[in-house]
mmCIF file of C-alpha atoms in Angstrom:
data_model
loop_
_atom_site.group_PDB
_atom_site.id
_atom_site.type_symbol
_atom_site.label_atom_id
_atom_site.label_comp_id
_atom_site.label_asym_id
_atom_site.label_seq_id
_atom_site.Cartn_x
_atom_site.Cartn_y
_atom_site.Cartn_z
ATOM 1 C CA UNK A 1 -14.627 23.966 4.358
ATOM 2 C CA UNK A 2 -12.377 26.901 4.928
ATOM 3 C CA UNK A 3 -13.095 28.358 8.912
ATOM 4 C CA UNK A 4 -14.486 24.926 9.752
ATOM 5 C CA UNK A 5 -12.977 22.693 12.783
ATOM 6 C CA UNK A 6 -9.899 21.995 10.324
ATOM 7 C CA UNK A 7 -7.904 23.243 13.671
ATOM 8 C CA UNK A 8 -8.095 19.722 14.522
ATOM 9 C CA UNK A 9 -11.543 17.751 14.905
ATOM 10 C CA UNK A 10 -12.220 16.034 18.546
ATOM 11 C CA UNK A 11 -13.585 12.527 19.304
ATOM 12 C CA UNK A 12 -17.540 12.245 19.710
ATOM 13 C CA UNK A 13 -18.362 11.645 23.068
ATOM 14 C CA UNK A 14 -20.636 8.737 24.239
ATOM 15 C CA UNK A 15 -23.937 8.758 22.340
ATOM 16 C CA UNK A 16 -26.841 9.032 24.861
ATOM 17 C CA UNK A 17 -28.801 6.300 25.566
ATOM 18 C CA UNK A 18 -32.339 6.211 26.687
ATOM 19 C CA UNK A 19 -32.057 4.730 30.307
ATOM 20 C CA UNK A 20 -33.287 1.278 31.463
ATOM 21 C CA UNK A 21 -34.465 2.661 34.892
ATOM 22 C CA UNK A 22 -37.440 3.905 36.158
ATOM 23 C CA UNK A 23 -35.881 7.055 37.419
ATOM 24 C CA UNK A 24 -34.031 7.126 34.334
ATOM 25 C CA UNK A 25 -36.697 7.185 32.196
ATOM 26 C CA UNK A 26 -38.587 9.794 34.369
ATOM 27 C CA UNK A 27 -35.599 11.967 33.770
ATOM 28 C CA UNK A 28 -35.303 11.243 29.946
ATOM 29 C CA UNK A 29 -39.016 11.790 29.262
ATOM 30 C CA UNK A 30 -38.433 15.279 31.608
ATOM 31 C CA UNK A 31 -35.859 16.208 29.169
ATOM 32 C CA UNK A 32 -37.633 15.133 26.167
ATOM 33 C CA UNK A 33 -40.276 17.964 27.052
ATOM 34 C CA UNK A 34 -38.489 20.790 28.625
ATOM 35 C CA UNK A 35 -35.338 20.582 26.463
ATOM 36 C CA UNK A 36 -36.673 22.038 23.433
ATOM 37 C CA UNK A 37 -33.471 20.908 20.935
ATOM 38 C CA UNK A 38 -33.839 17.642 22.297
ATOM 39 C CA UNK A 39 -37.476 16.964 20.896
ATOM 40 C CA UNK A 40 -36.984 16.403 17.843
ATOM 41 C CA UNK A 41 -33.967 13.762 18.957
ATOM 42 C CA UNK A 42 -35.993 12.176 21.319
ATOM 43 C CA UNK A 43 -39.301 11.472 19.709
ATOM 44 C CA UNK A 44 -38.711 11.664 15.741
ATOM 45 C CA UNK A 45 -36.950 8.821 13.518
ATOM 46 C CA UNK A 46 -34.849 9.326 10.332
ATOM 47 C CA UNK A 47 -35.080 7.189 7.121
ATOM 48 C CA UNK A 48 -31.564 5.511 5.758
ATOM 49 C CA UNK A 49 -30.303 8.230 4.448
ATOM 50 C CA UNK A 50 -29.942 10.207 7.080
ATOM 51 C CA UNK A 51 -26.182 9.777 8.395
ATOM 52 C CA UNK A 52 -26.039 11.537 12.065
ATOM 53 C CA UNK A 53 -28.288 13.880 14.012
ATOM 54 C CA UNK A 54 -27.130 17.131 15.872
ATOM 55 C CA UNK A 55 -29.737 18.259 18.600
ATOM 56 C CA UNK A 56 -32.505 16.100 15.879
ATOM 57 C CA UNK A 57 -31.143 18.157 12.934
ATOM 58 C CA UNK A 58 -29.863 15.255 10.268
ATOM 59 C CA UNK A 59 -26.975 15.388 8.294
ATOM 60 C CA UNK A 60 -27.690 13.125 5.197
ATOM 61 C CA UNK A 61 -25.658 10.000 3.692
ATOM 62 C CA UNK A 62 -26.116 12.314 0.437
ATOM 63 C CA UNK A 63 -24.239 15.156 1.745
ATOM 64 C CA UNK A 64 -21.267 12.762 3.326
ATOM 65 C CA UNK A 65 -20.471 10.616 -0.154
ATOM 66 C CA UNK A 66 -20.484 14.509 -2.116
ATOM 67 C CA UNK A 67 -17.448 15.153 -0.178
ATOM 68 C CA UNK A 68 -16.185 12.496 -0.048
ATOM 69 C CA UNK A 69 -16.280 11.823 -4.017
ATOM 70 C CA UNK A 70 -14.868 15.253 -3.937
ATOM 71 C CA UNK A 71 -12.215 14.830 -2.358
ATOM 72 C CA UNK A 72 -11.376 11.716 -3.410
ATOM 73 C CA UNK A 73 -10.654 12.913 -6.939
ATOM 74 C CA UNK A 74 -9.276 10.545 -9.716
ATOM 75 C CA UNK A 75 -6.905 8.414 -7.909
ATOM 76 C CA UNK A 76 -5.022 5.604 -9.414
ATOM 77 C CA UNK A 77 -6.261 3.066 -7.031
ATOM 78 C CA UNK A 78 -9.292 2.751 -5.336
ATOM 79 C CA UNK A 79 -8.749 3.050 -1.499
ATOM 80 C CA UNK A 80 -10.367 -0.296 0.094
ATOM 81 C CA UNK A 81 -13.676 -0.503 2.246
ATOM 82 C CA UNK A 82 -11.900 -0.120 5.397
ATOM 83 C CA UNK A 83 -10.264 3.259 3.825
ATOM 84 C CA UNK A 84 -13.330 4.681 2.288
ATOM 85 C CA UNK A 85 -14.927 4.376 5.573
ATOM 86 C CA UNK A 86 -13.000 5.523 8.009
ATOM 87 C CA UNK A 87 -12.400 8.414 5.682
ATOM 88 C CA UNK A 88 -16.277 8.788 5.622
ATOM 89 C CA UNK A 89 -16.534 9.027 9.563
ATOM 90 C CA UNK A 90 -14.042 11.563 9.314
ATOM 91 C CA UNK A 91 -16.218 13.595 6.932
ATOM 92 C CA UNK A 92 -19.153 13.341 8.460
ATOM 93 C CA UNK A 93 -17.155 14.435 11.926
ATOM 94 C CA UNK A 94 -16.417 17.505 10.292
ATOM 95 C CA UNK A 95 -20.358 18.179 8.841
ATOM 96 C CA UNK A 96 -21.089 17.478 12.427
ATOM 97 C CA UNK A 97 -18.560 20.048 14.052
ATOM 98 C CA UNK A 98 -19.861 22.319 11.473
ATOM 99 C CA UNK A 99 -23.366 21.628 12.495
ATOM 100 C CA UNK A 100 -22.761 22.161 16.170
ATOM 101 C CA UNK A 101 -21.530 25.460 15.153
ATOM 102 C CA UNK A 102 -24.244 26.676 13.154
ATOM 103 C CA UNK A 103 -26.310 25.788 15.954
ATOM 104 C CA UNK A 104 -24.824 28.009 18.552
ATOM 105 C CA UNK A 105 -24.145 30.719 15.789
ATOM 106 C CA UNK A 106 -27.811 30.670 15.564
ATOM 107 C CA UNK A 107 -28.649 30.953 19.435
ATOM 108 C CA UNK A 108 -26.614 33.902 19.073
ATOM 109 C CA UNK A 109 -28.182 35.829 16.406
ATOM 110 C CA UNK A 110 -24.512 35.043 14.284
ATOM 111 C CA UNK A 111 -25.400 33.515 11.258
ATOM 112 C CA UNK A 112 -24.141 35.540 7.984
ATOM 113 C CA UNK A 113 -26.702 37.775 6.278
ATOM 114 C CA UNK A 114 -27.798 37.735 2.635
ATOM 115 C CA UNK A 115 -26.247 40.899 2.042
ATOM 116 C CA UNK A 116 -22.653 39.356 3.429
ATOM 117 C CA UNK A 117 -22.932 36.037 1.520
ATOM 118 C CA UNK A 118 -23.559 38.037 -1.515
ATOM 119 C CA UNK A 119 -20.478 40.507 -0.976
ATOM 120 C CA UNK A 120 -17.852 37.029 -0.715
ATOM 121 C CA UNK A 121 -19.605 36.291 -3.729
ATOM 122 C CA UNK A 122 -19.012 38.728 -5.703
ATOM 123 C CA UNK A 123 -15.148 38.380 -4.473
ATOM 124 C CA UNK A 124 -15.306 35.097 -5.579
ATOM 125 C CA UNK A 125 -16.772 35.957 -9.004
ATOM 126 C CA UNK A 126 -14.296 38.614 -9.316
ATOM 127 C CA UNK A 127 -11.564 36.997 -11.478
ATOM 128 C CA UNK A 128 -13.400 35.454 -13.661
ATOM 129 C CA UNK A 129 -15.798 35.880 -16.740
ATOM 130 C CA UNK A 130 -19.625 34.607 -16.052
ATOM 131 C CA UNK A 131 -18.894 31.564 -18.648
ATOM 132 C CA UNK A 132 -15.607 30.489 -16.776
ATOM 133 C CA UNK A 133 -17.428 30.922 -13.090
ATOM 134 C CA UNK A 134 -20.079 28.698 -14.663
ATOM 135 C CA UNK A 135 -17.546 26.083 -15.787
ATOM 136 C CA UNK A 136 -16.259 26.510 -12.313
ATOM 137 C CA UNK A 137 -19.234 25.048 -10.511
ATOM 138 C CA UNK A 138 -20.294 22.458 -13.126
ATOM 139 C CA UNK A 139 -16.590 21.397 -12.670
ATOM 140 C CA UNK A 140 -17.153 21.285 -8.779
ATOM 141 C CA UNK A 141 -20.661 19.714 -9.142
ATOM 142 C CA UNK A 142 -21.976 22.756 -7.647
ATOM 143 C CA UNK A 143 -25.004 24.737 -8.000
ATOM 144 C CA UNK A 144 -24.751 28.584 -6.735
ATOM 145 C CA UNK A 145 -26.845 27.618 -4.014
ATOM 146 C CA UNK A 146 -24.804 25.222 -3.313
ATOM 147 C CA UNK A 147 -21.594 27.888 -3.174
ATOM 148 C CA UNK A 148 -23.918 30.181 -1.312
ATOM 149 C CA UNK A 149 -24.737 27.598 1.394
ATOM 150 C CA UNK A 150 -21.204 27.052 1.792
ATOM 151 C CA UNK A 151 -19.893 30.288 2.224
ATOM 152 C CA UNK A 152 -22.881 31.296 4.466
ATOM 153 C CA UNK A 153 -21.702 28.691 7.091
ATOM 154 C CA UNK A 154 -18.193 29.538 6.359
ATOM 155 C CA UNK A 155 -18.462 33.399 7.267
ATOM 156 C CA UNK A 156 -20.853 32.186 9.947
ATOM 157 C CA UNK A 157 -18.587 30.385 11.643
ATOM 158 C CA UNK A 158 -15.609 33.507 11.476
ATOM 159 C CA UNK A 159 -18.158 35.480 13.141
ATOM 160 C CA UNK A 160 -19.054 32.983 15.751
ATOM 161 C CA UNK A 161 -15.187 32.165 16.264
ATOM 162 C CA UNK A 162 -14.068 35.940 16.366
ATOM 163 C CA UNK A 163 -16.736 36.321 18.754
ATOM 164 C CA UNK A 164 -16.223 33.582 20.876
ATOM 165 C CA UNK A 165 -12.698 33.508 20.604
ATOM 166 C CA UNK A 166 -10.709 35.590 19.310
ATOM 167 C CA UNK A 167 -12.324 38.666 20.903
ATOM 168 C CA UNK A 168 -10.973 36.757 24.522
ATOM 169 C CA UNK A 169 -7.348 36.599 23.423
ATOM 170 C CA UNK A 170 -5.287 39.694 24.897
ATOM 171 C CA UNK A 171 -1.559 39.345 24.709
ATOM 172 C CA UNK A 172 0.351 41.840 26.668
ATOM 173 C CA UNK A 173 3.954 43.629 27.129
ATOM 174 C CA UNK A 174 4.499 41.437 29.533
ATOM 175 C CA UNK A 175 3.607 38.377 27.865
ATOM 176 C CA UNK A 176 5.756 39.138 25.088
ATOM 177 C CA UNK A 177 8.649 40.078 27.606
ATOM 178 C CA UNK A 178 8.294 36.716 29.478
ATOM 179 C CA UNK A 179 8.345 34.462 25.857
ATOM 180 C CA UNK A 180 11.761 36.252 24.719
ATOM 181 C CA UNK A 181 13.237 35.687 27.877
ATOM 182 C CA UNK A 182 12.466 32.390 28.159
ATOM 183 C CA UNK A 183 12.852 31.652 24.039
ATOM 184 C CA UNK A 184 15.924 33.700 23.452
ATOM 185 C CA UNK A 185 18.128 31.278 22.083
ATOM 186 C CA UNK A 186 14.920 30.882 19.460
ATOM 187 C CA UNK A 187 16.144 34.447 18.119
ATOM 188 C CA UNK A 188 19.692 33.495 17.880
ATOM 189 C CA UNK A 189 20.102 32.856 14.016
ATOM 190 C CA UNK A 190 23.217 29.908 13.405
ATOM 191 C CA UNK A 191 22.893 30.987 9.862
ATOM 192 C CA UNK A 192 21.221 33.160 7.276
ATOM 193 C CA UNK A 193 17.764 33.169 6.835
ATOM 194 C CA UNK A 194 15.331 34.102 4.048
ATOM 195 C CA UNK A 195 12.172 35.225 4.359
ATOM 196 C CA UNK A 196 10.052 33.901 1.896
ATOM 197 C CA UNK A 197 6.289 33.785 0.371
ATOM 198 C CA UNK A 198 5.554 31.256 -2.255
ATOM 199 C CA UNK A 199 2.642 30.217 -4.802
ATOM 200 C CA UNK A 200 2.304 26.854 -5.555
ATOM 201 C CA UNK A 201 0.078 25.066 -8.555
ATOM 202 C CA UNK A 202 0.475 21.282 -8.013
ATOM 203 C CA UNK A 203 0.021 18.643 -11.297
ATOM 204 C CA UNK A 204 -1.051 15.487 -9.490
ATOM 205 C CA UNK A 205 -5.497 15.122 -10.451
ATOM 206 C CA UNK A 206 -6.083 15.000 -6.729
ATOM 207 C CA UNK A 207 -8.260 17.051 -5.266
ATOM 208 C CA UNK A 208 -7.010 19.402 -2.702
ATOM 209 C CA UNK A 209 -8.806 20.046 0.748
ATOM 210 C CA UNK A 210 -11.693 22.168 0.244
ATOM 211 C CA UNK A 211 -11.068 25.843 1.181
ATOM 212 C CA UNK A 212 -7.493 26.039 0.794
ATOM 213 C CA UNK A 213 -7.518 28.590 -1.302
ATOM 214 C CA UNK A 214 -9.792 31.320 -1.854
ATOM 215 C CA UNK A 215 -11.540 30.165 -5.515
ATOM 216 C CA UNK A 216 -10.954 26.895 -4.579
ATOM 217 C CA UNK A 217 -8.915 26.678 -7.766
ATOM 218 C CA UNK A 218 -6.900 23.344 -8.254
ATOM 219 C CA UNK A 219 -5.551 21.997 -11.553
ATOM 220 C CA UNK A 220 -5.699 18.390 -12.442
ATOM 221 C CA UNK A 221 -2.742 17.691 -14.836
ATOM 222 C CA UNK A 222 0.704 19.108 -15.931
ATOM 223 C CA UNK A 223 -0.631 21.191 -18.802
ATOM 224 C CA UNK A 224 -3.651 22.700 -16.780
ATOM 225 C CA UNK A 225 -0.682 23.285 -13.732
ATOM 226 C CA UNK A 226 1.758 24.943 -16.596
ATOM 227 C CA UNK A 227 -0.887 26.950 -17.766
ATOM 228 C CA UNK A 228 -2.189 28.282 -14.249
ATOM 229 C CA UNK A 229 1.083 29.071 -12.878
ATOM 230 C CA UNK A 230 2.227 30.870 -16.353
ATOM 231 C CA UNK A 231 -1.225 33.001 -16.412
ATOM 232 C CA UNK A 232 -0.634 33.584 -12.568
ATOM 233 C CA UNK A 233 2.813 34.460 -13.185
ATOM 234 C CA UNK A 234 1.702 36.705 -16.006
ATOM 235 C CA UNK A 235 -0.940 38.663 -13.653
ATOM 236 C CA UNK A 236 1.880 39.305 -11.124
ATOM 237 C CA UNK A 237 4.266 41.199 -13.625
ATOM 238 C CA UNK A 238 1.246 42.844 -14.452
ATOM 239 C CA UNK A 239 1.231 44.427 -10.826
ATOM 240 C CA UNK A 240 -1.190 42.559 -8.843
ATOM 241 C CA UNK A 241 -0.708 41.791 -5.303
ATOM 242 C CA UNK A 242 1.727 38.458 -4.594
ATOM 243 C CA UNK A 243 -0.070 37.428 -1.070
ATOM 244 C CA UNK A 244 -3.271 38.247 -2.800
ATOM 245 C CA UNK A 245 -2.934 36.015 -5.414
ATOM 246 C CA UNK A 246 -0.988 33.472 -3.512
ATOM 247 C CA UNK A 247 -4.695 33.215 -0.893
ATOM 248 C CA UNK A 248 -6.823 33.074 -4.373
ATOM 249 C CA UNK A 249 -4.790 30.486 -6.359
ATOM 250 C CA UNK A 250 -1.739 29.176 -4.620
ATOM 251 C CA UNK A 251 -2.197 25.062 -3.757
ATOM 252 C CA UNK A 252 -0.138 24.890 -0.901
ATOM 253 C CA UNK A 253 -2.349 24.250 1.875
ATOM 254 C CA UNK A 254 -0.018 24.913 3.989
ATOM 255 C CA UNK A 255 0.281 28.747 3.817
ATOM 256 C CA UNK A 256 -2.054 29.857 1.005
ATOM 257 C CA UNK A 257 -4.705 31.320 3.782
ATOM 258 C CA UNK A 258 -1.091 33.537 4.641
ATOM 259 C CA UNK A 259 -1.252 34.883 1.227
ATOM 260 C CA UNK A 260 1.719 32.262 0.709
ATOM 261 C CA UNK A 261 3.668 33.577 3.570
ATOM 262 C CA UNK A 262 6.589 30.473 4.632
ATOM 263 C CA UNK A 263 8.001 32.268 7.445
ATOM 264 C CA UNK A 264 11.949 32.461 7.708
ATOM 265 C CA UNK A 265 13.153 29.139 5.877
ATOM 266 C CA UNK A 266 17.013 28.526 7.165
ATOM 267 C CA UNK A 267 19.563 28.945 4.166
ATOM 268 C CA UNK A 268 20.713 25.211 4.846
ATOM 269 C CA UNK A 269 17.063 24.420 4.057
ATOM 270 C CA UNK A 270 16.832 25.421 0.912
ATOM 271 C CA UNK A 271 20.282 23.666 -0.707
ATOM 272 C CA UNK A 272 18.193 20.513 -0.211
ATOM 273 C CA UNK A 273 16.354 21.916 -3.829
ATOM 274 C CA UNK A 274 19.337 23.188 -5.793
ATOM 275 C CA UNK A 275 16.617 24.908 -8.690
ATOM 276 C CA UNK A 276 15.074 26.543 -5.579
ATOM 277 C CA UNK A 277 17.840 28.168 -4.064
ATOM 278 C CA UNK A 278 19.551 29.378 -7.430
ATOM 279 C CA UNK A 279 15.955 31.230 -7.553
ATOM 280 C CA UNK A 280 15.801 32.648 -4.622
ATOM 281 C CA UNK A 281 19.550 33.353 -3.725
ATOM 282 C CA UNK A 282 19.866 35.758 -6.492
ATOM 283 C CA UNK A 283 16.678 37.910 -5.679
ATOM 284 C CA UNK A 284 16.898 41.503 -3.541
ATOM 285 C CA UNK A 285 14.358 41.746 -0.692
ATOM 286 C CA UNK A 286 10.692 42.445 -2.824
ATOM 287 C CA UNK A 287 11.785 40.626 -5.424
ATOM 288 C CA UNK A 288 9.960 37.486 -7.163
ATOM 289 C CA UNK A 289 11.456 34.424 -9.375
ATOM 290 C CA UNK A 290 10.207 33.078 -12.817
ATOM 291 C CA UNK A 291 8.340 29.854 -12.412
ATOM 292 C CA UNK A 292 10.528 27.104 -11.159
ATOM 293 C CA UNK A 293 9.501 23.236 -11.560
ATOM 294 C CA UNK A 294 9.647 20.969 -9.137
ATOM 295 C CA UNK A 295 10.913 17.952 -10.007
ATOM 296 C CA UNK A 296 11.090 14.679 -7.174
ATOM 297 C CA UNK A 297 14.309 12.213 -7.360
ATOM 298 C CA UNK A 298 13.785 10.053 -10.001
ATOM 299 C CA UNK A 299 11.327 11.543 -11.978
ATOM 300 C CA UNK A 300 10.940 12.881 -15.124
ATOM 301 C CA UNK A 301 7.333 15.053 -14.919
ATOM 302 C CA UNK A 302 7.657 18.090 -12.284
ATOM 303 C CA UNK A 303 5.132 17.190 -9.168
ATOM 304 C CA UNK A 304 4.730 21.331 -8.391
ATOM 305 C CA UNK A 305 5.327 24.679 -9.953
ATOM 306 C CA UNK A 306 6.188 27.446 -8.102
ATOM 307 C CA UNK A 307 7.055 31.676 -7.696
ATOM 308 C CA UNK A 308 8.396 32.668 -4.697
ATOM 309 C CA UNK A 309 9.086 35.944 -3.527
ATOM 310 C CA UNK A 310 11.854 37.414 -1.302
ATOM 311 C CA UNK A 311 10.280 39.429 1.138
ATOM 312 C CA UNK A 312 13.558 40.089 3.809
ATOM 313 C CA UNK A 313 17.038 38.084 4.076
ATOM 314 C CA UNK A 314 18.564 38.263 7.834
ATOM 315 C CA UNK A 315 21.916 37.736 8.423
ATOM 316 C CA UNK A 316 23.403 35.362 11.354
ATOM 317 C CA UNK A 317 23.399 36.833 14.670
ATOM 318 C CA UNK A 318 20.695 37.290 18.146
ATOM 319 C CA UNK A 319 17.229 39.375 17.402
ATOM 320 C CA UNK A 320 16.615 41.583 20.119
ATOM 321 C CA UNK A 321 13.210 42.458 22.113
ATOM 322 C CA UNK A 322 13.502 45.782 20.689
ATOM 323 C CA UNK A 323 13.545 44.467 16.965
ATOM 324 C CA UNK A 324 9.449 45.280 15.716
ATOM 325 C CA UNK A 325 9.080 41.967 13.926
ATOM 326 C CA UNK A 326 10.413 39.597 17.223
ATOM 327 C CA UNK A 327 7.655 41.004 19.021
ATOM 328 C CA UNK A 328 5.379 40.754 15.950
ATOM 329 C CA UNK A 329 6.153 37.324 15.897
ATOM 330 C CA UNK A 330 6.305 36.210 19.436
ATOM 331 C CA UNK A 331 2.628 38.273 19.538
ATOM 332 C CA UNK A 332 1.551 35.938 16.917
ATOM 333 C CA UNK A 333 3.186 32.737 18.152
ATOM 334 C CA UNK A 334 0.753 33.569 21.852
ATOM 335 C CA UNK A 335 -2.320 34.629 20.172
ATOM 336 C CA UNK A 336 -2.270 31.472 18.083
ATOM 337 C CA UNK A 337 -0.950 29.353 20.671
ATOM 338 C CA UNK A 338 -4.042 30.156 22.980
ATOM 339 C CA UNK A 339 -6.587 30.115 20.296
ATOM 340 C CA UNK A 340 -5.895 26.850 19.359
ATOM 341 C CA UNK A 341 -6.621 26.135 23.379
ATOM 342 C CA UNK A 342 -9.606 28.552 23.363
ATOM 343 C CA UNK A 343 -11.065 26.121 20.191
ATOM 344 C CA UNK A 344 -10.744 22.538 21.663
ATOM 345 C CA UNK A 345 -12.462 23.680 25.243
ATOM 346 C CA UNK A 346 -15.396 25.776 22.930
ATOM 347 C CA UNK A 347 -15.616 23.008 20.976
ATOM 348 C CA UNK A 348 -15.758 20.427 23.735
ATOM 349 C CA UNK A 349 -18.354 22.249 25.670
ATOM 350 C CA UNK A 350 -20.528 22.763 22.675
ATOM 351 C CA UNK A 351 -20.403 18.792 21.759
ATOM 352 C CA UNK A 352 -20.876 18.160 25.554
ATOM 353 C CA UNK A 353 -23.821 20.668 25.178
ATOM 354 C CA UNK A 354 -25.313 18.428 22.194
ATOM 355 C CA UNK A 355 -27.328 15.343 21.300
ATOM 356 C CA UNK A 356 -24.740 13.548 18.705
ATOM 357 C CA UNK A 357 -26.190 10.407 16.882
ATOM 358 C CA UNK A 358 -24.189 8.969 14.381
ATOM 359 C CA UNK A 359 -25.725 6.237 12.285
ATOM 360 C CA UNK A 360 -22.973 5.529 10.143
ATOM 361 C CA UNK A 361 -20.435 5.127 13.390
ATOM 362 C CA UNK A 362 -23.349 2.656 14.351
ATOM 363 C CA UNK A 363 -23.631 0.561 10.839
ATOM 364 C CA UNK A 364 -19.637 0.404 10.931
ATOM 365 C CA UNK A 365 -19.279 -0.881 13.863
ATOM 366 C CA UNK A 366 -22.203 -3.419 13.931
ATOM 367 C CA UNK A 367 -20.340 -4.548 9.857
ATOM 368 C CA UNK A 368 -17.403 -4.877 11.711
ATOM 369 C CA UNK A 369 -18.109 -6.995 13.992
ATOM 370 C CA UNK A 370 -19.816 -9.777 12.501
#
């Protein structure tokens, strides 16, 4: 659920309660008729498969166990009870931040148009053949109105968020000044450093978190991981972009959305995987490696595959204010820094804002405690 509340999810508050009082219930039947996204919470009630309510708008049992059997994959060993159900809450946590957000995108005349969901579409679509896009989504257990529905709430919630957000966020000179002074020893480098992007196809079956890559492309074994990251590496001595195919394919979930972007990786850091730094140490700034495997202590079968690409090597020695890319980076390190705050009070206010029942919170607990 690429753009969803994967910034880091926030406890439901205390589920309301209809009051015991007389004045209590005067107030609760007031708000029952003038709150008009309340109604439907306050006067309806929901068969067993519905899982949680948002403002009386349910979020099914059906919808929760899909991702979850998603992402659950083909493990080894089935997690226990107590696993599969606290990994459930979690789930439906996120389907219910998600909710809360389609809500107020909604109020605020946000939501993503047919003509947009069909443009990320067809960017989708774009690498592949019709037959292969189609083996795609019976692979995913997906119909195309599934895939539409999720990437309608997924550009949704980047317009909500860029409007809400991202459009408050305004770093200045000064800012920037104030961080170097008071970082500077951050922009001292002990040793060399190496700037480095990386794609990464992984062989364990799996699943990766949904959205952390563009196609949502993840292979399940080490032939289907030898094959991706050969074709991959094919594609990019045919020319095309590294950080574009690195945010389409790459399995790293870490910095695929950065078209595979690392950051500056210390050159101690890298001796740790001799294979990786005989790659890397021998390529010029723009340069990329041939596929590299791997391999964990004490196995045989390589866990990853991976290119990487040098994009700049920087010597030992202080950065100064002056230098473009310090202030890039300090600008970056801000803007992030107070979106992330920006996001958890939004997100609190909206959730304080909303009627939250969770059901399945409700059945767990009550199992739990007999």
């Amino acid at each position: 659920m690429q753009a969803s509340l994967r910034d880091g999810l926030l406890s439901p508050p205390a589920m309301l309660r209809k009051p015991q009082t007389l004045q209590g219930i005067a107030a609760w039947t007031s708000l029952c008729l003038i709150g008009g996204i309340f109604v439907a919470g306050c006067n309806k009630t929901y068969g067993p498969n519905v899982a949680a309510t948002v403002n009386g708008q349910p979020i099914l049992r059906t919808e929760v166990n899909r991702y979850y059997r998603d992402n659950l994959g083909n493990p080894q060993q089935q997690p226990t009870q107590g696993q599969a159900d606290a990994t459930r809450l979690n789930i439906l946590r996120q389907l219910i931040d998600d909710e809360i957000l389609q809500q107020r995108a909604a109020k605020l005349h946000l939501v993503a148009t047919d003509e947009e969901v069909d443009a990320k579409l067809s960017e989708w679509k774009a690498p592949y053949t019709q037959e292969e896009f189609d083996q795609k989504l019976k692979a995913s257990n997906m119909s195309l109105d599934d895939l539409r529905k999720r990437i309608r709430v997924q550009l949704t919630q980047e317009k909500l968020l860029n409007k809400e957000i991202f459009s408050r966020i305004d770093i200045t000179d000064a800012d920037i000044n104030k961080f170097y002074n008071t970082n500077k020893a951050a922009f001292n480098f002990i040793e060399p450093k190496y700037h480095i992007a990386e794609i990464v196809v992984t062989t364990q079956p799996t699943k990766m978190q949904e959205g952390a890559n563009l196609q949502n492309s993840k292979a399940s074994n080490d032939t289907e991981a030898r094959k991706k990251i050969e074709m991959l590496h094919g594609r990019l001595q045919s020319g095309d972009d590294f950080a574009s195919v690195a945010a389409n394919y790459s399995e790293s979930p870490n910095d695929a959305s950065n078209g595979g972007d690392m950051g500056f990786i210390p050159e101690s850091a890298l001796h740790s995987d001799p294979n990786v730094f005989a790659a890397i140490s021998k390529l010029k700034p723009g340069q990329m490696s041939d596929v590299v495997a791997l391999t964990p202590p004490g196995s045989k079968t390589p866990s990853e595959y991976a290119i990487y690409k040098l994009l700049e090597r920087e010597p030992a020695g202080q950065r100064q204010l002056n230098d473009p890319r310090v202030q890039q980076d300090i600008r970056q390190q801000l803007r992030d820094g107070r979106a992330q705050l920006l996001k958890a009070a939004y997100y609190e206010m909206l959730r304080d804002q909303s009627h939250i029942v969770n059901y399945l919170a409700e059945e767990i607990f009550k199992n739990g405690s007999r």
